[in-house]
CSV table of C-alpha atoms in Angstrom, one decimal:
chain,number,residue,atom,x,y,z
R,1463,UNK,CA,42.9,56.6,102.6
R,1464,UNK,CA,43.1,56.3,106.4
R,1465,UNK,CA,46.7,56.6,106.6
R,1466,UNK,CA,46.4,60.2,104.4
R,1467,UNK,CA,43.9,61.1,107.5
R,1468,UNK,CA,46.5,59.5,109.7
R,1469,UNK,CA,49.3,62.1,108.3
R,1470,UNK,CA,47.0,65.0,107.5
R,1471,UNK,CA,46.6,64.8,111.5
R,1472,UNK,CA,49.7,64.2,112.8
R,1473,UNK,CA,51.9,66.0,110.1
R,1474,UNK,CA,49.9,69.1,109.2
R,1475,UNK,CA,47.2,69.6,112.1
R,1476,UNK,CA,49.9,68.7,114.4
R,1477,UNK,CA,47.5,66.6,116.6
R,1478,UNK,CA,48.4,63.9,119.2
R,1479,UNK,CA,47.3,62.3,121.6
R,1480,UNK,CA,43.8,62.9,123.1
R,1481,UNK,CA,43.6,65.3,120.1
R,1482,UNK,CA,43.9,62.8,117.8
R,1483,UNK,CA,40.4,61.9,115.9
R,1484,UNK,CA,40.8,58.2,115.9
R,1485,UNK,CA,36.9,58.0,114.2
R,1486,UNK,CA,38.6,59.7,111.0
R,1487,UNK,CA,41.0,57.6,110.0
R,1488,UNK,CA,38.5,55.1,110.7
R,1489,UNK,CA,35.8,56.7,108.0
R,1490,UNK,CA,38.4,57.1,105.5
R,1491,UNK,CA,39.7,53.5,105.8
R,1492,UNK,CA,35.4,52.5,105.1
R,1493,UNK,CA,35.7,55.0,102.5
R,1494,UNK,CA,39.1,53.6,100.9
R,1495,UNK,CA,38.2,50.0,101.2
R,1496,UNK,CA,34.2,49.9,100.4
R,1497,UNK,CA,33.7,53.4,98.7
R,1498,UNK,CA,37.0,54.3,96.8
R,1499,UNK,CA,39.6,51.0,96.6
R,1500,UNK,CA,37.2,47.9,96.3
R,1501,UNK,CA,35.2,50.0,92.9
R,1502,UNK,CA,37.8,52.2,92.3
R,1503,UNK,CA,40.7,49.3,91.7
R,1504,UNK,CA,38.8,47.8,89.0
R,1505,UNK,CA,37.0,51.4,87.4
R,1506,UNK,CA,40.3,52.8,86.9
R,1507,UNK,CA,41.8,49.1,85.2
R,1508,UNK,CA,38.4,49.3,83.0
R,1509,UNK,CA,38.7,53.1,82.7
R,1510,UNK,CA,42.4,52.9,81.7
R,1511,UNK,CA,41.9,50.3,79.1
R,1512,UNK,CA,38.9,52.1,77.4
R,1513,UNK,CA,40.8,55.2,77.2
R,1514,UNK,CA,43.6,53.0,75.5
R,1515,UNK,CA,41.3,52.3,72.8
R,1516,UNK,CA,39.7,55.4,72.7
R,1517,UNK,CA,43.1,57.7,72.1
R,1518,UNK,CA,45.8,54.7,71.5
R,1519,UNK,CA,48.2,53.3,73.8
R,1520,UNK,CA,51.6,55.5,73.0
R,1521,UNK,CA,52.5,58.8,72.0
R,1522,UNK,CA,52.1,62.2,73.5
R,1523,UNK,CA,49.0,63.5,72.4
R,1524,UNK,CA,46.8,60.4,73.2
R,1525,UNK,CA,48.2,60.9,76.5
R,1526,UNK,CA,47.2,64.5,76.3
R,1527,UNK,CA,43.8,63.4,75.0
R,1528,UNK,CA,43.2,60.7,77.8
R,1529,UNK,CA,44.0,63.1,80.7
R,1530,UNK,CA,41.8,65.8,79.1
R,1531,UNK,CA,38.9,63.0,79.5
R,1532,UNK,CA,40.2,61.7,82.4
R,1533,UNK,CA,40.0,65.1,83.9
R,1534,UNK,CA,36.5,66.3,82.7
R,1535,UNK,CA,34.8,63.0,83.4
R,1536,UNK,CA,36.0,61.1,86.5
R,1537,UNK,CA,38.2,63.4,88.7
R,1538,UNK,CA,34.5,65.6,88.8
R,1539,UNK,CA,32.7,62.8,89.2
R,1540,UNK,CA,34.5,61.2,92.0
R,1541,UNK,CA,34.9,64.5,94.2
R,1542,UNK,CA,30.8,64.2,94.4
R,1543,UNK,CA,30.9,60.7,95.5
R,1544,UNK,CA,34.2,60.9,97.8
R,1545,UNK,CA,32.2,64.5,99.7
R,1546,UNK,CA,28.9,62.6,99.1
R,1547,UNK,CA,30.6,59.4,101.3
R,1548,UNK,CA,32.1,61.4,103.5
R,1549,UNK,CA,29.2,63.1,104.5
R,1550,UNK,CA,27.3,59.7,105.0
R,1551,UNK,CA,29.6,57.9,107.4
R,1552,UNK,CA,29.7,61.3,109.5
R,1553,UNK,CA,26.2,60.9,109.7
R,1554,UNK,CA,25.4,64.0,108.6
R,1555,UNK,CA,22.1,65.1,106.8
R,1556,UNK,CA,21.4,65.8,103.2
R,1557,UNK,CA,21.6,69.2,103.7
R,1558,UNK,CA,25.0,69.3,105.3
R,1559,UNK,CA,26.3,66.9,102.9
R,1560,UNK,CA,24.6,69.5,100.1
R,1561,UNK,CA,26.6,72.3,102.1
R,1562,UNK,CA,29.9,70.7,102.2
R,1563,UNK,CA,29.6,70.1,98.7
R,1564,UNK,CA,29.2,73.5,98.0
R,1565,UNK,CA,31.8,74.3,100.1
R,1566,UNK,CA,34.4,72.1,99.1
R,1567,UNK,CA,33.8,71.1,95.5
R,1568,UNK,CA,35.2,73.3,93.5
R,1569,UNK,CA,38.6,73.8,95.6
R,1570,UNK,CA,39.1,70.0,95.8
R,1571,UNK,CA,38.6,70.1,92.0
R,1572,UNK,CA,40.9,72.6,91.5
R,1573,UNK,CA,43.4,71.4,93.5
R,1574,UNK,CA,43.2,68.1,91.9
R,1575,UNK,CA,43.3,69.8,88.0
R,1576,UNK,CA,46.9,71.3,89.5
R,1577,UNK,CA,48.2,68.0,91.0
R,1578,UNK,CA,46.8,65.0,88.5
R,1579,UNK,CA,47.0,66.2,84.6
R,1580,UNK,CA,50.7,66.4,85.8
R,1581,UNK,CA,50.8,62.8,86.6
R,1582,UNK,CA,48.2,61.2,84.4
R,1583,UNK,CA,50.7,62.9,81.6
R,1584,UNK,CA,53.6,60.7,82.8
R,1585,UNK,CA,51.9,57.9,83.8
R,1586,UNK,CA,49.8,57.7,80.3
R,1587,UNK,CA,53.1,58.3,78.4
R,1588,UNK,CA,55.4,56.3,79.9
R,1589,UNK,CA,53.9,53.6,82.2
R,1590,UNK,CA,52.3,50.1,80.7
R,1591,UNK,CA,48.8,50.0,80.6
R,1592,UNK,CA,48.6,47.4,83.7
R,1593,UNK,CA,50.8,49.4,86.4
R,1594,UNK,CA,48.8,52.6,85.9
R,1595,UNK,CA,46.4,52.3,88.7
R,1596,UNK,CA,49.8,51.9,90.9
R,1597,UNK,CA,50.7,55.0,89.9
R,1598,UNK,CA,47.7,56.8,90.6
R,1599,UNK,CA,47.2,54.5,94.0
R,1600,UNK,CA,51.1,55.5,95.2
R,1601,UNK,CA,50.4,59.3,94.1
R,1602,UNK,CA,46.9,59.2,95.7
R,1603,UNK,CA,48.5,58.7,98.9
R,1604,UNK,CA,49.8,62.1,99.1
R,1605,UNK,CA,46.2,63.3,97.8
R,1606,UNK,CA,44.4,61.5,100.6
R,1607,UNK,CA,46.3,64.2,102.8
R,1608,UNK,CA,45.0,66.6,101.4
R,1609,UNK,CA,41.4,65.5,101.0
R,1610,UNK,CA,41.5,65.0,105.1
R,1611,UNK,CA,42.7,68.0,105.5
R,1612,UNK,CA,40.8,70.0,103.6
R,1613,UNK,CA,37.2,68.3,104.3
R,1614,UNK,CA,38.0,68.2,107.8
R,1615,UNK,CA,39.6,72.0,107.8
R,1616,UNK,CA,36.3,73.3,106.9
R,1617,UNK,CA,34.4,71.7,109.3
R,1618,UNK,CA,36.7,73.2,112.2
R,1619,UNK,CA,35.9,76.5,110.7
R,1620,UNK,CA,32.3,76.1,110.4
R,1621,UNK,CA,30.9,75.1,114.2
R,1622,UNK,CA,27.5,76.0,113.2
R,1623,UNK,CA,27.3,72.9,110.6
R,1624,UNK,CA,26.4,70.4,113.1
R,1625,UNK,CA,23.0,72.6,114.6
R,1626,UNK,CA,21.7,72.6,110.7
């Protein structure tokens, strides 16, 4: 996750230097080693393998059916935790984090329903059951970007966060 920070600063906020926020690449590599990797890894093996079961391992419309779960049930569910974590390690309080949530939740959600049914499609078609957290890992990448961007974005547009 810290190296989507890393890019979402240096690529897309076109910071260096002494702009660059070295304390947010820093929360998202706590977030992608103790929040999102370390559970996530092994969720996503268990989740995969459950939805095998569930809707079958080949064909087209158990992949259809697993991203259509995937989608209503964890890609919701982990926005709240990822904003939730966020919030924590920038120390903020529970009503900021409750405002950012607001705030972000239902773009980064949306975002993510036009970016990952697209590749949970392929990668529950067409890729064995025990690379498919690679997939989403290498693809999450370009995600991470974005999720800097955007959480951070908002906060450079909303000064009066920090006097709440």
């Amino acid at each position: 996750m810290a190296v989507g920070d890393i890019t979402s600063q240096v690529c897309i906020e076109r910071r260096s230097g002494h702009q660059f926020e070295w304390a947010r690449p820093a929360r998202f590599f706590v977030l992608g080693t103790c929040i999102v990797l370390a559970p996530q890894g092994p969720t996503l093996k268990v989740w995969y393998g459950y939805l095998d079961r569930w809707f079958g391992a080949q064909g087209r419309r158990g992949a259809f059916k697993k991203v259509l779960v995937d989608q209503a049930l964890f890609a919701p569910t982990f926005t709240v935790v990822f904003l939730t974590s966020l919030g924590v390690l920038q120390r903020k309080s529970f009503g900021q984090i409750k405002e950012q949530i607001k705030r972000d939740y239902v773009d980064i959600v949306l975002a993510g329903y036009m970016v990952w049914p697209a590749v949970q499609v392929v990668n529950f078609s067409y890729v064995p059951l025990h690379l498919q957290v690679l997939v989403v890992q290498t693809f999450a990448l370009f995600w991470n970007t974005y999720l800097a961007w955007k959480t951070n974005r908002e906060l450079e547009a909303s000064p009066d966060l920090d006097k709440r």
